[in-house]
Coordinates of C-alpha atoms in Angstrom, one line a residue:
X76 CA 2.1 21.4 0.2
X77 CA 5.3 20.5 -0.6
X78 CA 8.9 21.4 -1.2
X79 CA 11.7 22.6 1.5
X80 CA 10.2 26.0 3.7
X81 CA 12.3 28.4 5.6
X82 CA 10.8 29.7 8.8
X83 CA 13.2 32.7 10.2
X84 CA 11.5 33.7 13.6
X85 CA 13.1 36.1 16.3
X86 CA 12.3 38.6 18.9
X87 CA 14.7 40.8 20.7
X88 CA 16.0 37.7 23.1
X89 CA 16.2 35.0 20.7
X90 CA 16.4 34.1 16.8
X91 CA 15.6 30.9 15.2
X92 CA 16.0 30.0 11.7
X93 CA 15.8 26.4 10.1
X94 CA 14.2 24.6 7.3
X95 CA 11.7 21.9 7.4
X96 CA 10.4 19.9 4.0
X97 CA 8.5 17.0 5.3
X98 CA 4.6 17.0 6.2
X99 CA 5.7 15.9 9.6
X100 CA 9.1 17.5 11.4
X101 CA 9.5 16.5 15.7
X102 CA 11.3 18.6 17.6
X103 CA 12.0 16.7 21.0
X104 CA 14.1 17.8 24.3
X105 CA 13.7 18.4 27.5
X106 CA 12.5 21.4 29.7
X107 CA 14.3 24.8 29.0
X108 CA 15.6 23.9 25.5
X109 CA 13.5 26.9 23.8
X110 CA 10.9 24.6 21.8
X111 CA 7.6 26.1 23.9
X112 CA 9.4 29.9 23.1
X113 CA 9.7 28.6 19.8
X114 CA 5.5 27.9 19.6
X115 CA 5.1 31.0 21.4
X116 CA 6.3 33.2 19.5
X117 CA 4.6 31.8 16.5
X118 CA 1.2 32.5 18.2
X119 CA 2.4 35.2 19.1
X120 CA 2.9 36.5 15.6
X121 CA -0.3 34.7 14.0
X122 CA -1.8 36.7 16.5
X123 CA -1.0 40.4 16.4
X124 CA 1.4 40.2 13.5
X125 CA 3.5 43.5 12.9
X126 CA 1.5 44.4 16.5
X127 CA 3.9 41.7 17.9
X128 CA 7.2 41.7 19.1
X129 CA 7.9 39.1 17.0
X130 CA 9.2 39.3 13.2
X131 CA 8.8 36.2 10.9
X132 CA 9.8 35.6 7.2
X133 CA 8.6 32.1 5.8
X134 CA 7.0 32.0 2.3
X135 CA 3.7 29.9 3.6
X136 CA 1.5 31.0 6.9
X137 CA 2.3 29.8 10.0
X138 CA 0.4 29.0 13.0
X139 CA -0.8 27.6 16.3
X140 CA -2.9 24.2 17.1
X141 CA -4.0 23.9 20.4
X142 CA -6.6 22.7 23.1
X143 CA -10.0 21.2 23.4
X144 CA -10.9 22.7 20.0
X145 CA -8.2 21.6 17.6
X146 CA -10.9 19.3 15.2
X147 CA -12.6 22.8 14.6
X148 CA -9.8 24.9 14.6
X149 CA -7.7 22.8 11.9
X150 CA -11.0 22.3 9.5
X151 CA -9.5 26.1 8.9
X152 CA -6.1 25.8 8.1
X153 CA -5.4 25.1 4.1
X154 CA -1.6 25.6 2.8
X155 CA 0.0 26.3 6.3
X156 CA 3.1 25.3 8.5
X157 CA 0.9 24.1 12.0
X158 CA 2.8 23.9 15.1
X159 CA 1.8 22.3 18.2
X160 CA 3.2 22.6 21.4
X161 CA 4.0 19.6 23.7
X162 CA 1.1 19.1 26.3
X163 CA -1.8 18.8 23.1
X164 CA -2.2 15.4 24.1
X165 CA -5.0 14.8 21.0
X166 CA -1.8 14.5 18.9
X167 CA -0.9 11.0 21.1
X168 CA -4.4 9.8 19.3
X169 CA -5.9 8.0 16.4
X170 CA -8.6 11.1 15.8
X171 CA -5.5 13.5 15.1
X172 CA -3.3 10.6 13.0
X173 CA -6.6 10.6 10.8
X174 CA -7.8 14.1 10.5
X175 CA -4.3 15.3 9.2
X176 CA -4.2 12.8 6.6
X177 CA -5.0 14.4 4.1
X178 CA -4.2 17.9 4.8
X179 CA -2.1 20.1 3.1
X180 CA -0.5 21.4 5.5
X181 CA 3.3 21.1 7.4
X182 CA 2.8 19.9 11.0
X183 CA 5.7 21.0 13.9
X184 CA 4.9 19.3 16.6
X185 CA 7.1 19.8 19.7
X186 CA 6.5 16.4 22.1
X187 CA 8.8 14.7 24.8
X188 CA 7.8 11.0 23.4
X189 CA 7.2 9.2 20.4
X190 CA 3.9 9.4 18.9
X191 CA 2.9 5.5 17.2
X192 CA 0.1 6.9 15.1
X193 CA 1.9 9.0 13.1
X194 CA 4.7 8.1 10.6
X195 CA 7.4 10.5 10.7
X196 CA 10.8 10.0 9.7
X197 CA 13.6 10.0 11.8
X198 CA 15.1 12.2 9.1
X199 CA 13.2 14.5 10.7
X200 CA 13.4 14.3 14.7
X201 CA 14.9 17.5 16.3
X202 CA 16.4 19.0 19.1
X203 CA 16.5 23.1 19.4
X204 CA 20.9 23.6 19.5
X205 CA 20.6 27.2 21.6
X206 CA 24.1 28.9 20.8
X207 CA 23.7 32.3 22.7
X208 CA 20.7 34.1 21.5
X209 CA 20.6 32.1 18.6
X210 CA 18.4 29.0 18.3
X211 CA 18.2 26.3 15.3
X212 CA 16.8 22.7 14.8
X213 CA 19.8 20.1 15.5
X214 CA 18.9 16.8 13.8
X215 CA 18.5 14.2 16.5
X216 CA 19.8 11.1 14.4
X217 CA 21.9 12.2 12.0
X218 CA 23.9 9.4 10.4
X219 CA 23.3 9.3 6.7
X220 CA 20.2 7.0 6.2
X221 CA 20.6 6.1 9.7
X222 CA 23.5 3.4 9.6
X223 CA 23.5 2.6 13.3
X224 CA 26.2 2.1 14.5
X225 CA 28.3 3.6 12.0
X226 CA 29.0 1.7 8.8
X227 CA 31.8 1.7 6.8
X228 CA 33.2 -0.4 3.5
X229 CA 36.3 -0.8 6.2
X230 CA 34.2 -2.4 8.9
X231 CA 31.0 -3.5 7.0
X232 CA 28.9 -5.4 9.0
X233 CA 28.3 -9.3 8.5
X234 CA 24.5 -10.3 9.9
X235 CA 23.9 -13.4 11.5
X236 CA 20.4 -13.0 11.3
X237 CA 17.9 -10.0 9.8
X238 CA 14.6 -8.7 11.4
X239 CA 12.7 -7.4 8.9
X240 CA 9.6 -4.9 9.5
X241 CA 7.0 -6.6 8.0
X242 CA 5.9 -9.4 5.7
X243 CA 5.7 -7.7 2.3
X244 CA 8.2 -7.3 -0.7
X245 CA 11.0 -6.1 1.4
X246 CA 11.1 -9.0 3.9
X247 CA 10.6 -11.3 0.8
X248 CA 13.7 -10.3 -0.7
X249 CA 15.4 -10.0 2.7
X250 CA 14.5 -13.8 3.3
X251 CA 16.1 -15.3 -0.1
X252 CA 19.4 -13.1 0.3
X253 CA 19.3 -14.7 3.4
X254 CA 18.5 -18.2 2.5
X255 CA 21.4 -17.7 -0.3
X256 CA 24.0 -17.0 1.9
X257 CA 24.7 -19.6 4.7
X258 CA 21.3 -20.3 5.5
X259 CA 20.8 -17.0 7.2
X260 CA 18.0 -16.4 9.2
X261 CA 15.5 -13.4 8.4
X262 CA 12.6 -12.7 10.6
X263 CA 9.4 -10.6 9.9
X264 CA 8.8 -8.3 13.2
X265 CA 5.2 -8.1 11.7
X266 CA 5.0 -4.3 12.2
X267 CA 7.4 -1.6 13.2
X268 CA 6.0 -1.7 16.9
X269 CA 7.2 -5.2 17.1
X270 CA 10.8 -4.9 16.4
X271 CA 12.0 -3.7 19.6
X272 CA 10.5 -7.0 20.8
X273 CA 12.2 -8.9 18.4
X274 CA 15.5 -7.4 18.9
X275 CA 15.4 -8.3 22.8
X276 CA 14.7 -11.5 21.8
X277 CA 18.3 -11.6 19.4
X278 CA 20.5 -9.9 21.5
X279 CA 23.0 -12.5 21.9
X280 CA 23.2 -12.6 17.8
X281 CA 24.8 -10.4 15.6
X282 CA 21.5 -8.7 14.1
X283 CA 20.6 -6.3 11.5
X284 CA 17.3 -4.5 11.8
X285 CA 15.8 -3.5 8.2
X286 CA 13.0 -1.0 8.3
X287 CA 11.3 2.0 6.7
X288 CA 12.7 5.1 8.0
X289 CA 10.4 7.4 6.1
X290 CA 7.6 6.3 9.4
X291 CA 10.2 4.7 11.6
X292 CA 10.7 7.9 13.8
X293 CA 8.2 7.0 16.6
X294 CA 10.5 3.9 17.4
X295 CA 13.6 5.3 17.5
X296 CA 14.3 6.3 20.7
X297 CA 13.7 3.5 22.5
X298 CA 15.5 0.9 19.8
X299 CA 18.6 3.2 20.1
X300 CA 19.1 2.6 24.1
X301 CA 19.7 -1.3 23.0
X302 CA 21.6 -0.6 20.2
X303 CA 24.0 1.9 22.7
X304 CA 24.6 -1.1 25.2
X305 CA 24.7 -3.8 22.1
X306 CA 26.9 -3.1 19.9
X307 CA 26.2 -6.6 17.7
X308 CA 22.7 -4.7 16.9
X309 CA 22.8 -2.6 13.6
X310 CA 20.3 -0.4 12.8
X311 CA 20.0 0.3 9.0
X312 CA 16.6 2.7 7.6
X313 CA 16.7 3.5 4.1
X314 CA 13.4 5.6 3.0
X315 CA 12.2 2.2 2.1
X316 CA 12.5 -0.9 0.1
X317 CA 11.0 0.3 -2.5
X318 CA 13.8 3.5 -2.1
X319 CA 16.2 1.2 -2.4
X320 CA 14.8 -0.6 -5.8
X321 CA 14.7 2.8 -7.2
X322 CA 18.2 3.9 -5.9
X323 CA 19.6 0.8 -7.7
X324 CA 19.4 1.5 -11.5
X325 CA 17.7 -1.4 -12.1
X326 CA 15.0 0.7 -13.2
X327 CA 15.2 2.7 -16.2
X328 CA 13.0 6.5 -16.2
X329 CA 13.8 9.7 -17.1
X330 CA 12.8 11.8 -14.3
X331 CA 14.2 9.5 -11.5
X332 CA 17.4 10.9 -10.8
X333 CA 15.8 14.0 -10.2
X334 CA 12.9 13.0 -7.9
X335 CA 15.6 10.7 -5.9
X336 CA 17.7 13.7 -5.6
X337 CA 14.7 16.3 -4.2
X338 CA 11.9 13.7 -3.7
X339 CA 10.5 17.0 -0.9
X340 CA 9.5 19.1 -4.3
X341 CA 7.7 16.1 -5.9
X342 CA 5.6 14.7 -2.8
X343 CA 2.5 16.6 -2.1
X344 CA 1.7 16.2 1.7
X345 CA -2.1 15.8 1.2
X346 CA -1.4 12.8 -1.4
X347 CA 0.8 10.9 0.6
X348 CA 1.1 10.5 4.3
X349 CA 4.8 9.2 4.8
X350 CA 7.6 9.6 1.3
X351 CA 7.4 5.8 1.6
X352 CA 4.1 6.1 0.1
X353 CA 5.4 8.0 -2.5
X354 CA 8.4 5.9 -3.6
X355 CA 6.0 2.8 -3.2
X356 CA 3.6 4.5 -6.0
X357 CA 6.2 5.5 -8.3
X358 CA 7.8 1.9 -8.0
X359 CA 4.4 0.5 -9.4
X360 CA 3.7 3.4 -11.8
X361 CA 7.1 3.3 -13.5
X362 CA 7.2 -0.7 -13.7
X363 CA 3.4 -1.4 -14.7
X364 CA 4.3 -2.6 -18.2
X365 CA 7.6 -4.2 -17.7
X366 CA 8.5 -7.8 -16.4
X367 CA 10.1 -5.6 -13.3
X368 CA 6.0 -4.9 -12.6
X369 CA 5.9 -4.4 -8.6
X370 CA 3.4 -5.5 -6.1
X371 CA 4.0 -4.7 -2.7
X372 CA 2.3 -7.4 -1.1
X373 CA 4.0 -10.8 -3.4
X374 CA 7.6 -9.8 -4.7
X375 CA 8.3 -10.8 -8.5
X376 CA 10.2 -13.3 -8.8
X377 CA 12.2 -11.4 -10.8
X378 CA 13.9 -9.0 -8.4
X379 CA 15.2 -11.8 -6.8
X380 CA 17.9 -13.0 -10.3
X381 CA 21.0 -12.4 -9.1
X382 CA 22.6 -9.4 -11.4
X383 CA 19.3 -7.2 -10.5
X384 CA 19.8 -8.4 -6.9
X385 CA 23.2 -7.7 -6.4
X386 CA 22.4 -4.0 -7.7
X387 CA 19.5 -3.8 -4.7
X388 CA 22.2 -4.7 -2.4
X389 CA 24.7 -2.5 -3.4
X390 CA 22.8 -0.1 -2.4
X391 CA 23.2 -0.8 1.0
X392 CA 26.6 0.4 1.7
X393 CA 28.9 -1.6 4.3
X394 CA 26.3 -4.3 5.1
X395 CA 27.5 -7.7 3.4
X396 CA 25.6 -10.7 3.0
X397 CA 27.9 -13.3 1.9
X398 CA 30.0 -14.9 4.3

């Protein structure tokens, strides 16, 4: 599946009506909120359709996942928008992460925590904003690529040190802007599960967190309880670096623009797990025969010359590097 999919679902107490266009959309919240009303209704549809008291409009089928039986049950479902309802605790484990892989479905899953093995983007974390009898998904974190706190060219924030996510390309680059530039100090938090760790360690230092936001979303919540009582913390989570590569113009193709603009009706779910995936393939695929070839692993050298540099970092709107 892919592309952007309405869902418009009401009975005669409540109406909901949003969009999803990522393989994996979290709606979170506590108790009362309308997201187990929300699942209800669907089954309740699914099951008796015009029988129901429910009315839904949404161009692909949508449905329940539940209980003991889910393995079985979702063997079954091909093309569909699958929600699941908080409680499902097989969504918490490896078994689910992997059997949905590959699917090409939508998954909805309603949960009060983060859930590690999957990598959802906090583009896509929700809360259900009830207005009367009216109920839509609010965006949770809804900065513009997640620029936390705020960023602006008016205040742009000057690092002391960067934690980086991992060890690959991204943190590669990160390193030599750093080592450029007052002999900055960039860290590799080997892993998005490590970087709230590494941030406890730094909070005395004015820090800048890098990391992937397209499968970020399971650390978010508790990351942004430091960053509320540290203000010298800045969260910033482009798609990913490879994103921000392509974003830069330093890479000449002509469908690009397009694809950057509406990457959700290029990336089929059951081809790529997270969109940094996706942005990661079409990095290598557009740069295979050029001296701009990427590897994700070992960065060329060559993304590190200072003109095709400076164009990366431009990219990344209020942060500045040079002191």
């Amino acid at each position: 599946m892919r592309g952007t999919h309405r869902i418009s679902l009401q009975n005669k107490r409540i109406r909901y009506d949003f969009e999803i266009k990522r393989n994996i959309t979290v709606i979170r919240g506590d108790s009362a909120t309308g997201k187990t009303a929300l699942v209800d209704m669907i089954r309740e549809h699914y099951e008796n359709g015009t029988a129901s008291a429910v009315e839904l409009t949404c161009d692909k089928e949508c449905t329940v996942l539940e209980g003991r039986t889910w393995a079985g049950q979702l063997s079954m479902m091909k093309d569909s928008i699958v929600f699941i309802d908080e409680g499902n605790e097989f969504v918490l484990s490896d078994d689910f992460a992997s059997a949905i892989r590959n699917t090409d479905n939508y998954y909805v899953i309603v949960t009060r925590e983060g859930i590690p093995s999957l990598p959802y983007s906090v583009e896509e974390i929700y809360g259900i904003r009830d207005s009367g009898k009216y109920g839509t998904l609010k965006r949770t974190y809804n900065e513009f690529y997640h620029l936390y706190p705020t960023i602006d060219n008016r205040h742009a924030v000057r690092p002391e040190n960067v934690i980086a996510e991992d060890s690959n390309a991204g943190y590669q680059f990160l390193q030599d802007v750093c080592e450029k530039n007052g002999g900055m100090t960039c860290i590799s938090a080997h892993g998005k599960s490590n970087i709230f760790s590494a941030v406890i360690r730094h909070l005395s230092e004015k820090v800048l967190v890098v990391a992937d936001g397209a499968a970020f979303g399971s650390e978010m919540e508790k990351l942004m309880r430091v960053i509320k009582n540290y203000p010298n913390v800045t969260l910033y989570l482009p798609e990913s670096f490879e994103w921000l590569i392509l974003r830069s113009g330093v890479i000449e193709d002509s469908g690009l623009g397009e694809i950057l603009k509406n990457p959700e009706n290029y990336i089929e779910s059951g081809d790529y797990f997270s969109w940094e995936r996706y942005f990661t393939s079409q990095l290598i695929r557009i740069t295979r025969d050029s001296y701009l070839r990427y590897a994700k692993r070992k960065l060329n050298p060559a993304y590190l010359q200072g003109k095709i540099s400076d164009r990366i970092l431009a990219v990344m709107h209020g942060i500045k590097f040079k002191r």
